Amino acid sequence: MSRTTRARRAKREPVGRWIDDRLGVAKLARTALNKVFPDHWSFMIGELGLYSFVILVLTGAYLTFFFRASTTEVTYAGSYDALRGVRMTEAYRSALDISFDVRAGLLMRQIHHWAALLFLASIVVHLGRVFFTGAFRRPREINWMVGVTLLILAIFNGFAGYSLLDDQLSGTGLRIAYSIALSIPVAGTWITSLLFGGEFPGPDIINRLYVIHILIIPAIITVLLTVHLAIVVRHKHTQFPGPGRREDNVVGERMWPTYAAKATGLFFLTAAVVCFLGGVFQINPIWIYGPFDAAQVSSASQPDWYMGWLDGALRIMPGWEIRAFGFEIPNPFFPGVLLAGLTFGLLFAWPFLEARVTGDHGEHHIDDRPRQRPVRTALGVATIAFYVILFLGAGADVLSTTFGLSVNSVLWTFRFAVFVAPVVAGSVTYRLCRELCRRDGLPMASKVSWGEIPSRLLGRHRPPDASPHPAEPDEPMPTHDELV
Amino acid sequence: MTSPEPTSGGAAERLAAACFLLATAAAIGLAVVYWRGGQTQLEGIMLAVALGGIGMGIVVVAKAFLPDEEATEAREPLASPEAEVAKLTADLESGEAPVARRRVLVASLGAALTALGASLLFPIRSLGPRPGRGLKTTPYEGGRKRVVRADGTPVRPADLPEDGVITVWPEGHTDAADAPTLLIHVRPNQGFRPRPGREGWTIGNIVAYSKICTHVGCPVGLYQAAEGLLLCPCHQSTFNVLEGARPIFGPAARSLPQLPLALDAAGYIVATGDFSDPVGPGFWDRER
Ligand code: FES
């Protein structure tokens, strides 16, 4: 040991010693530092979500120092000429002040918005990764459900966030949300009255959304993120098949030092990207939209991307509603409540549905390659196609003006495409998966005939052999090299 | 990946140091920009370079100097051994059994907790008023009211040219979210047909409909005078003004409610009552 290292060690030791004398954590810390993480680029997508959340909390905290969630009417007198003298709510004025009169305020606002978009994007892509690699299977069902809950919370919080500013666009969005909630049978009028403090626009909604946006949902997200990560630590990360990789081990990089350094580097790089976007690319220019006015039209208003599918569904839905015995189920209930409920309900249930159908209730720590599960992969791609069409449907008016088509024909195209595209995308994917497997000589998941699925879902299926683990490619694949 | 060679180590060290120094410069630059009054784009770029420099530097260090060997860790079975579970069950039961046997205790505790839980729900009721008739009425309710523009001025039929449209409110309520109304002057030759029972609701060819879309409540904005169609910008619902603002395309399922019009003694347009139907988006007991 050289003299310098010894000197350094002598200086460092007392602090570590001091802590360990009081907590006795040396062993625990060493276990943590030696934890092994499998290395694959797709395993870092979830990390991006974590990092954007950190950025959201930091920038968001800064914004709270200036934002006023109040609907009190004031007259603008700030430094943006076009709105001087205009009556507006205090919420909108403080958002303008953040944008024009607080130094670095606009930067923080825009970083916050971009980070929110990235947060949602990484959650969705991460969910896709987990789905297509089968990383939701036993023992990870709980963590899958925690993850889906996080997605729902993130969507709600994103919406709550941009509804606070009380500009024309967000006011319109809030009115749509109000009407969707109002459409819920029996409870709708109560839910909206309690949430908004009365009829739209309601005296309390901005103030309440603020508490929800900056306290309640972030607190729940923080807790669930912690749980999410703790469960990952408990389970140890899944890994792709490869040399020496088995169901009963984890092959990868130790937490300390390399993995930790890379993760830290990734955090800084993520922060750099959103700061660049926030500085250079304008987002949500509320001063152009003006203050909210219930009688004023804001044409071609587009929501943030993660709400696009909902907006598209609202447009594509034909003008049907159910009326009987003097009661009615209004039109927006179907795309706005039922579709969203089905979407997230199916997501929650997926690990269990799949296990029932395949009869595979065993533990899995080796990830599937998507091609080896043609049916799951095809269903996943079909679902994505469905939501992409809905998302594009949200831009039907823009599409029709851009290409000079009538809105009617564009909407009718979407009404068909929303059913056709998933079928096409799904069956192409299915073919492709089988073809790729054949080419690579990979074993494929054993087939379940479509006719059997209902009885399996109902749990009435008797497998011909009594073995609890039917033929499943649990073992590492023969063609290691190209999998790594 | 192979372990780094000494020469490339030197290059990597210089690269990483350059990244860190660049980050330092950018951070100082950020301070200067901020100090001199701030400029959003420059601030963003400086911040990005400062953060990105640190990130890049760390990644370079990690790739060049930190160990890169593959490690393997055993994955122990997750489920606890039977004996462990049995012991835990026994421990839990040592607290449970003495109570569980006493039925009255369990039942009364259950009742207490349920009652407490239910009583904690009551404060939710304070959040908002009982949804009442308010959803079905607007400030037009209760007798004749002049309709006025946003600035509060009343309207004469002559103020509205053919094909003209203006937004009006009941006098004194220009901020009511459920009251915006479209006054439309349809051309006489367009074949406007009033709904049965609403023959007297128009003044000449001036007809009034709620501006709040029956889909999800956006203000219906665009009047295509040539066809007599009203278009909602939000989800493209289209209403036929000539036939009682019946929806002819898009997701809206109900006509825009109509407002009965008349003239007062001074020749201004008044509403003689509330809209024909509840305004705006539908709800469960709208027709009750
Ligand atoms: S609100 Fe008018 S079409 Fe949706």
mmCIF file with all atom_site columns, C-alpha atoms in Angstrom, chain A residues 322-478:
data_model
loop_
_atom_site.group_PDB
_atom_site.id
_atom_site.type_symbol
_atom_site.label_atom_id
_atom_site.label_alt_id
_atom_site.label_comp_id
_atom_site.label_asym_id
_atom_site.label_entity_id
_atom_site.label_seq_id
_atom_site.pdbx_PDB_ins_code
_atom_site.Cartn_x
_atom_site.Cartn_y
_atom_site.Cartn_z
_atom_site.occupancy
_atom_site.B_iso_or_equiv
_atom_site.pdbx_formal_charge
_atom_site.auth_seq_id
_atom_site.auth_comp_id
_atom_site.auth_asym_id
_atom_site.auth_atom_id
_atom_site.pdbx_PDB_model_num
ATOM 1   C CA . ILE A 1 322 ? -78.029 4.547   -24.340 1.00 0.00 ? 322 ILE A CA 1
ATOM 2   C CA . ARG A 1 323 ? -81.331 5.954   -23.112 1.00 0.00 ? 323 ARG A CA 1
ATOM 3   C CA . ALA A 1 324 ? -83.907 3.895   -21.260 1.00 0.00 ? 324 ALA A CA 1
ATOM 4   C CA . PHE A 1 325 ? -86.533 4.513   -18.564 1.00 0.00 ? 325 PHE A CA 1
ATOM 5   C CA . GLY A 1 326 ? -85.597 8.181   -18.435 1.00 0.00 ? 326 GLY A CA 1
ATOM 6   C CA . PHE A 1 327 ? -81.978 7.396   -17.642 1.00 0.00 ? 327 PHE A CA 1
ATOM 7   C CA . GLU A 1 328 ? -79.084 7.655   -20.004 1.00 0.00 ? 328 GLU A CA 1
ATOM 8   C CA . ILE A 1 329 ? -75.520 6.526   -20.429 1.00 0.00 ? 329 ILE A CA 1
ATOM 9   C CA . PRO A 1 330 ? -74.004 9.404   -22.349 1.00 0.00 ? 330 PRO A CA 1
ATOM 10  C CA . ASN A 1 331 ? -71.728 8.924   -25.300 1.00 0.00 ? 331 ASN A CA 1
ATOM 11  C CA . PRO A 1 332 ? -68.394 9.948   -23.693 1.00 0.00 ? 332 PRO A CA 1
ATOM 12  C CA . PHE A 1 333 ? -68.790 7.188   -21.113 1.00 0.00 ? 333 PHE A CA 1
ATOM 13  C CA . PHE A 1 334 ? -67.841 4.534   -23.649 1.00 0.00 ? 334 PHE A CA 1
ATOM 14  C CA . PRO A 1 335 ? -64.580 5.960   -24.996 1.00 0.00 ? 335 PRO A CA 1
ATOM 15  C CA . GLY A 1 336 ? -63.766 8.003   -21.900 1.00 0.00 ? 336 GLY A CA 1
ATOM 16  C CA . VAL A 1 337 ? -64.486 5.684   -19.001 1.00 0.00 ? 337 VAL A CA 1
ATOM 17  C CA . LEU A 1 338 ? -65.181 2.202   -20.333 1.00 0.00 ? 338 LEU A CA 1
ATOM 18  C CA . LEU A 1 339 ? -62.234 2.053   -22.712 1.00 0.00 ? 339 LEU A CA 1
ATOM 19  C CA . ALA A 1 340 ? -59.809 3.415   -20.123 1.00 0.00 ? 340 ALA A CA 1
ATOM 20  C CA . GLY A 1 341 ? -61.187 1.008   -17.532 1.00 0.00 ? 341 GLY A CA 1
ATOM 21  C CA . LEU A 1 342 ? -60.852 -1.941  -19.882 1.00 0.00 ? 342 LEU A CA 1
ATOM 22  C CA . THR A 1 343 ? -57.346 -0.899  -20.889 1.00 0.00 ? 343 THR A CA 1
ATOM 23  C CA . PHE A 1 344 ? -55.997 -0.733  -17.383 1.00 0.00 ? 344 PHE A CA 1
ATOM 24  C CA . GLY A 1 345 ? -58.097 -3.635  -16.144 1.00 0.00 ? 345 GLY A CA 1
ATOM 25  C CA . LEU A 1 346 ? -56.623 -5.883  -18.822 1.00 0.00 ? 346 LEU A CA 1
ATOM 26  C CA . LEU A 1 347 ? -53.136 -4.621  -18.073 1.00 0.00 ? 347 LEU A CA 1
ATOM 27  C CA . PHE A 1 348 ? -53.552 -5.484  -14.395 1.00 0.00 ? 348 PHE A CA 1
ATOM 28  C CA . ALA A 1 349 ? -54.957 -8.895  -15.188 1.00 0.00 ? 349 ALA A CA 1
ATOM 29  C CA . TRP A 1 350 ? -52.585 -9.857  -17.990 1.00 0.00 ? 350 TRP A CA 1
ATOM 30  C CA . PRO A 1 351 ? -50.049 -11.949 -16.005 1.00 0.00 ? 351 PRO A CA 1
ATOM 31  C CA . PHE A 1 352 ? -52.872 -14.019 -14.564 1.00 0.00 ? 352 PHE A CA 1
ATOM 32  C CA . LEU A 1 353 ? -54.785 -14.370 -17.818 1.00 0.00 ? 353 LEU A CA 1
ATOM 33  C CA . GLU A 1 354 ? -51.685 -15.512 -19.635 1.00 0.00 ? 354 GLU A CA 1
ATOM 34  C CA . ALA A 1 355 ? -50.742 -18.015 -16.938 1.00 0.00 ? 355 ALA A CA 1
ATOM 35  C CA . ARG A 1 356 ? -54.244 -19.452 -17.109 1.00 0.00 ? 356 ARG A CA 1
ATOM 36  C CA . VAL A 1 357 ? -54.207 -19.852 -20.840 1.00 0.00 ? 357 VAL A CA 1
ATOM 37  C CA . THR A 1 358 ? -50.713 -21.315 -21.113 1.00 0.00 ? 358 THR A CA 1
ATOM 38  C CA . GLY A 1 359 ? -51.077 -23.309 -17.923 1.00 0.00 ? 359 GLY A CA 1
ATOM 39  C CA . ASP A 1 360 ? -47.594 -22.093 -17.041 1.00 0.00 ? 360 ASP A CA 1
ATOM 40  C CA . HIS A 1 361 ? -47.547 -21.186 -13.365 1.00 0.00 ? 361 HIS A CA 1
ATOM 41  C CA . GLY A 1 362 ? -43.819 -21.703 -12.867 1.00 0.00 ? 362 GLY A CA 1
ATOM 42  C CA . GLU A 1 363 ? -41.202 -19.164 -11.906 1.00 0.00 ? 363 GLU A CA 1
ATOM 43  C CA . HIS A 1 364 ? -39.305 -17.396 -14.681 1.00 0.00 ? 364 HIS A CA 1
ATOM 44  C CA . HIS A 1 365 ? -36.178 -15.345 -14.377 1.00 0.00 ? 365 HIS A CA 1
ATOM 45  C CA . ILE A 1 366 ? -34.944 -15.782 -17.936 1.00 0.00 ? 366 ILE A CA 1
ATOM 46  C CA . ASP A 1 367 ? -36.595 -13.344 -20.305 1.00 0.00 ? 367 ASP A CA 1
ATOM 47  C CA . ASP A 1 368 ? -38.373 -14.511 -23.420 1.00 0.00 ? 368 ASP A CA 1
ATOM 48  C CA . ARG A 1 369 ? -37.291 -13.270 -26.753 1.00 0.00 ? 369 ARG A CA 1
ATOM 49  C CA . PRO A 1 370 ? -40.478 -11.783 -28.209 1.00 0.00 ? 370 PRO A CA 1
ATOM 50  C CA . ARG A 1 371 ? -40.305 -14.033 -31.289 1.00 0.00 ? 371 ARG A CA 1
ATOM 51  C CA . GLN A 1 372 ? -40.503 -17.139 -29.147 1.00 0.00 ? 372 GLN A CA 1
ATOM 52  C CA . ARG A 1 373 ? -43.956 -16.117 -27.950 1.00 0.00 ? 373 ARG A CA 1
ATOM 53  C CA . PRO A 1 374 ? -45.714 -15.369 -31.217 1.00 0.00 ? 374 PRO A CA 1
ATOM 54  C CA . VAL A 1 375 ? -49.193 -15.114 -29.725 1.00 0.00 ? 375 VAL A CA 1
ATOM 55  C CA . ARG A 1 376 ? -48.255 -12.805 -26.881 1.00 0.00 ? 376 ARG A CA 1
ATOM 56  C CA . THR A 1 377 ? -46.112 -10.682 -29.152 1.00 0.00 ? 377 THR A CA 1
ATOM 57  C CA . ALA A 1 378 ? -48.835 -10.505 -31.792 1.00 0.00 ? 378 ALA A CA 1
ATOM 58  C CA . LEU A 1 379 ? -51.449 -9.506  -29.218 1.00 0.00 ? 379 LEU A CA 1
ATOM 59  C CA . GLY A 1 380 ? -49.094 -6.877  -27.853 1.00 0.00 ? 380 GLY A CA 1
ATOM 60  C CA . VAL A 1 381 ? -48.423 -5.419  -31.277 1.00 0.00 ? 381 VAL A CA 1
ATOM 61  C CA . ALA A 1 382 ? -52.145 -5.472  -32.115 1.00 0.00 ? 382 ALA A CA 1
ATOM 62  C CA . THR A 1 383 ? -52.878 -3.568  -28.926 1.00 0.00 ? 383 THR A CA 1
ATOM 63  C CA . ILE A 1 384 ? -50.207 -1.018  -29.742 1.00 0.00 ? 384 ILE A CA 1
ATOM 64  C CA . ALA A 1 385 ? -51.682 -0.643  -33.236 1.00 0.00 ? 385 ALA A CA 1
ATOM 65  C CA . PHE A 1 386 ? -55.108 -0.003  -31.697 1.00 0.00 ? 386 PHE A CA 1
ATOM 66  C CA . TYR A 1 387 ? -53.826 2.798   -29.484 1.00 0.00 ? 387 TYR A CA 1
ATOM 67  C CA . VAL A 1 388 ? -51.650 4.273   -32.200 1.00 0.00 ? 388 VAL A CA 1
ATOM 68  C CA . ILE A 1 389 ? -54.727 4.569   -34.439 1.00 0.00 ? 389 ILE A CA 1
ATOM 69  C CA . LEU A 1 390 ? -56.639 6.210   -31.599 1.00 0.00 ? 390 LEU A CA 1
ATOM 70  C CA . PHE A 1 391 ? -53.692 8.533   -31.048 1.00 0.00 ? 391 PHE A CA 1
ATOM 71  C CA . LEU A 1 392 ? -53.600 9.482   -34.716 1.00 0.00 ? 392 LEU A CA 1
ATOM 72  C CA . GLY A 1 393 ? -57.372 9.925   -34.600 1.00 0.00 ? 393 GLY A CA 1
ATOM 73  C CA . ALA A 1 394 ? -56.810 12.764  -32.144 1.00 0.00 ? 394 ALA A CA 1
ATOM 74  C CA . GLY A 1 395 ? -55.218 14.602  -35.039 1.00 0.00 ? 395 GLY A CA 1
ATOM 75  C CA . ALA A 1 396 ? -58.051 13.943  -37.486 1.00 0.00 ? 396 ALA A CA 1
ATOM 76  C CA . ASP A 1 397 ? -58.838 17.641  -37.895 1.00 0.00 ? 397 ASP A CA 1
ATOM 77  C CA . VAL A 1 398 ? -55.183 18.503  -38.427 1.00 0.00 ? 398 VAL A CA 1
ATOM 78  C CA . LEU A 1 399 ? -54.808 15.675  -40.912 1.00 0.00 ? 399 LEU A CA 1
ATOM 79  C CA . SER A 1 400 ? -57.859 16.756  -42.864 1.00 0.00 ? 400 SER A CA 1
ATOM 80  C CA . THR A 1 401 ? -56.754 20.380  -43.132 1.00 0.00 ? 401 THR A CA 1
ATOM 81  C CA . THR A 1 402 ? -53.172 19.413  -43.953 1.00 0.00 ? 402 THR A CA 1
ATOM 82  C CA . PHE A 1 403 ? -54.173 17.060  -46.738 1.00 0.00 ? 403 PHE A CA 1
ATOM 83  C CA . GLY A 1 404 ? -57.289 18.899  -47.837 1.00 0.00 ? 404 GLY A CA 1
ATOM 84  C CA . LEU A 1 405 ? -59.655 16.008  -47.076 1.00 0.00 ? 405 LEU A CA 1
ATOM 85  C CA . SER A 1 406 ? -63.077 16.252  -45.529 1.00 0.00 ? 406 SER A CA 1
ATOM 86  C CA . VAL A 1 407 ? -63.127 15.639  -41.801 1.00 0.00 ? 407 VAL A CA 1
ATOM 87  C CA . ASN A 1 408 ? -65.908 13.133  -42.291 1.00 0.00 ? 408 ASN A CA 1
ATOM 88  C CA . SER A 1 409 ? -63.939 10.865  -44.574 1.00 0.00 ? 409 SER A CA 1
ATOM 89  C CA . VAL A 1 410 ? -60.862 11.058  -42.356 1.00 0.00 ? 410 VAL A CA 1
ATOM 90  C CA . LEU A 1 411 ? -62.919 10.110  -39.306 1.00 0.00 ? 411 LEU A CA 1
ATOM 91  C CA . TRP A 1 412 ? -64.624 7.267   -41.149 1.00 0.00 ? 412 TRP A CA 1
ATOM 92  C CA . THR A 1 413 ? -61.207 5.970   -42.183 1.00 0.00 ? 413 THR A CA 1
ATOM 93  C CA . PHE A 1 414 ? -60.169 5.948   -38.550 1.00 0.00 ? 414 PHE A CA 1
ATOM 94  C CA . ARG A 1 415 ? -63.373 4.217   -37.490 1.00 0.00 ? 415 ARG A CA 1
ATOM 95  C CA . PHE A 1 416 ? -62.460 1.327   -39.768 1.00 0.00 ? 416 PHE A CA 1
ATOM 96  C CA . ALA A 1 417 ? -58.723 1.445   -39.188 1.00 0.00 ? 417 ALA A CA 1
ATOM 97  C CA . VAL A 1 418 ? -59.130 1.113   -35.454 1.00 0.00 ? 418 VAL A CA 1
ATOM 98  C CA . PHE A 1 419 ? -60.461 -2.393  -36.041 1.00 0.00 ? 419 PHE A CA 1
ATOM 99  C CA . VAL A 1 420 ? -58.525 -3.366  -39.151 1.00 0.00 ? 420 VAL A CA 1
ATOM 100 C CA . ALA A 1 421 ? -55.049 -2.158  -38.184 1.00 0.00 ? 421 ALA A CA 1
ATOM 101 C CA . PRO A 1 422 ? -54.752 -4.314  -35.038 1.00 0.00 ? 422 PRO A CA 1
ATOM 102 C CA . VAL A 1 423 ? -55.786 -7.433  -36.955 1.00 0.00 ? 423 VAL A CA 1
ATOM 103 C CA . VAL A 1 424 ? -53.312 -6.752  -39.730 1.00 0.00 ? 424 VAL A CA 1
ATOM 104 C CA . ALA A 1 425 ? -50.475 -5.744  -37.400 1.00 0.00 ? 425 ALA A CA 1
ATOM 105 C CA . GLY A 1 426 ? -51.139 -8.733  -35.157 1.00 0.00 ? 426 GLY A CA 1
ATOM 106 C CA . SER A 1 427 ? -51.197 -11.340 -37.875 1.00 0.00 ? 427 SER A CA 1
ATOM 107 C CA . VAL A 1 428 ? -48.132 -9.935  -39.615 1.00 0.00 ? 428 VAL A CA 1
ATOM 108 C CA . THR A 1 429 ? -46.303 -10.013 -36.292 1.00 0.00 ? 429 THR A CA 1
ATOM 109 C CA . TYR A 1 430 ? -47.397 -13.571 -35.670 1.00 0.00 ? 430 TYR A CA 1
ATOM 110 C CA . ARG A 1 431 ? -46.101 -14.732 -39.049 1.00 0.00 ? 431 ARG A CA 1
ATOM 111 C CA . LEU A 1 432 ? -42.892 -12.813 -38.555 1.00 0.00 ? 432 LEU A CA 1
ATOM 112 C CA . CYS A 1 433 ? -42.241 -14.330 -35.147 1.00 0.00 ? 433 CYS A CA 1
ATOM 113 C CA . ARG A 1 434 ? -42.731 -17.860 -36.409 1.00 0.00 ? 434 ARG A CA 1
ATOM 114 C CA . GLU A 1 435 ? -40.562 -17.200 -39.417 1.00 0.00 ? 435 GLU A CA 1
ATOM 115 C CA . LEU A 1 436 ? -37.758 -15.746 -37.308 1.00 0.00 ? 436 LEU A CA 1
ATOM 116 C CA . CYS A 1 437 ? -37.890 -18.675 -34.912 1.00 0.00 ? 437 CYS A CA 1
ATOM 117 C CA . ARG A 1 438 ? -37.730 -21.154 -37.755 1.00 0.00 ? 438 ARG A CA 1
ATOM 118 C CA . ARG A 1 439 ? -34.790 -19.317 -39.272 1.00 0.00 ? 439 ARG A CA 1
ATOM 119 C CA . ASP A 1 440 ? -32.915 -19.246 -35.980 1.00 0.00 ? 440 ASP A CA 1
ATOM 120 C CA . GLY A 1 441 ? -33.869 -22.767 -35.041 1.00 0.00 ? 441 GLY A CA 1
ATOM 121 C CA . LEU A 1 442 ? -35.357 -21.523 -31.811 1.00 0.00 ? 442 LEU A CA 1
ATOM 122 C CA . PRO A 1 443 ? -37.903 -23.546 -29.886 1.00 0.00 ? 443 PRO A CA 1
ATOM 123 C CA . MET A 1 444 ? -41.282 -21.880 -29.730 1.00 0.00 ? 444 MET A CA 1
ATOM 124 C CA . ALA A 1 445 ? -43.805 -21.809 -26.944 1.00 0.00 ? 445 ALA A CA 1
ATOM 125 C CA . SER A 1 446 ? -46.131 -24.790 -27.109 1.00 0.00 ? 446 SER A CA 1
ATOM 126 C CA . LYS A 1 447 ? -49.297 -24.000 -28.937 1.00 0.00 ? 447 LYS A CA 1
ATOM 127 C CA . VAL A 1 448 ? -52.663 -23.531 -27.346 1.00 0.00 ? 448 VAL A CA 1
ATOM 128 C CA . SER A 1 449 ? -55.555 -23.812 -29.748 1.00 0.00 ? 449 SER A CA 1
ATOM 129 C CA . TRP A 1 450 ? -57.949 -20.874 -29.811 1.00 0.00 ? 450 TRP A CA 1
ATOM 130 C CA . GLY A 1 451 ? -60.882 -23.119 -28.957 1.00 0.00 ? 451 GLY A CA 1
ATOM 131 C CA . GLU A 1 452 ? -59.324 -24.078 -25.662 1.00 0.00 ? 452 GLU A CA 1
ATOM 132 C CA . ILE A 1 453 ? -58.822 -20.523 -24.472 1.00 0.00 ? 453 ILE A CA 1
ATOM 133 C CA . PRO A 1 454 ? -62.279 -19.905 -22.973 1.00 0.00 ? 454 PRO A CA 1
ATOM 134 C CA . SER A 1 455 ? -62.244 -23.075 -20.915 1.00 0.00 ? 455 SER A CA 1
ATOM 135 C CA . ARG A 1 456 ? -58.711 -22.340 -19.779 1.00 0.00 ? 456 ARG A CA 1
ATOM 136 C CA . LEU A 1 457 ? -59.630 -18.798 -18.784 1.00 0.00 ? 457 LEU A CA 1
ATOM 137 C CA . LEU A 1 458 ? -62.528 -20.167 -16.752 1.00 0.00 ? 458 LEU A CA 1
ATOM 138 C CA . GLY A 1 459 ? -60.140 -22.582 -15.124 1.00 0.00 ? 459 GLY A CA 1
ATOM 139 C CA . ARG A 1 460 ? -61.955 -25.722 -16.323 1.00 0.00 ? 460 ARG A CA 1
ATOM 140 C CA . HIS A 1 461 ? -59.141 -27.004 -18.437 1.00 0.00 ? 461 HIS A CA 1
ATOM 141 C CA . ARG A 1 462 ? -57.526 -30.332 -17.596 1.00 0.00 ? 462 ARG A CA 1
ATOM 142 C CA . PRO A 1 463 ? -54.074 -30.694 -19.093 1.00 0.00 ? 463 PRO A CA 1
ATOM 143 C CA . PRO A 1 464 ? -53.514 -34.140 -20.619 1.00 0.00 ? 464 PRO A CA 1
ATOM 144 C CA . ASP A 1 465 ? -50.387 -34.758 -18.552 1.00 0.00 ? 465 ASP A CA 1
ATOM 145 C CA . ALA A 1 466 ? -50.328 -34.098 -14.852 1.00 0.00 ? 466 ALA A CA 1
ATOM 146 C CA . SER A 1 467 ? -46.987 -32.342 -14.792 1.00 0.00 ? 467 SER A CA 1
ATOM 147 C CA . PRO A 1 468 ? -47.292 -28.885 -13.239 1.00 0.00 ? 468 PRO A CA 1
ATOM 148 C CA . HIS A 1 469 ? -44.871 -27.386 -15.746 1.00 0.00 ? 469 HIS A CA 1
ATOM 149 C CA . PRO A 1 470 ? -45.854 -28.162 -19.306 1.00 0.00 ? 470 PRO A CA 1
ATOM 150 C CA . ALA A 1 471 ? -43.227 -27.961 -22.000 1.00 0.00 ? 471 ALA A CA 1
ATOM 151 C CA . GLU A 1 472 ? -41.804 -24.498 -21.633 1.00 0.00 ? 472 GLU A CA 1
ATOM 152 C CA . PRO A 1 473 ? -38.473 -23.206 -22.814 1.00 0.00 ? 473 PRO A CA 1
ATOM 153 C CA . ASP A 1 474 ? -37.202 -22.645 -19.298 1.00 0.00 ? 474 ASP A CA 1
ATOM 154 C CA . GLU A 1 475 ? -33.736 -23.838 -20.117 1.00 0.00 ? 475 GLU A CA 1
ATOM 155 C CA . PRO A 1 476 ? -31.221 -21.581 -21.785 1.00 0.00 ? 476 PRO A CA 1
ATOM 156 C CA . MET A 1 477 ? -31.516 -21.570 -25.533 1.00 0.00 ? 477 MET A CA 1
ATOM 157 C CA . PRO A 1 478 ? -29.075 -23.500 -27.634 1.00 0.00 ? 478 PRO A CA 1
#
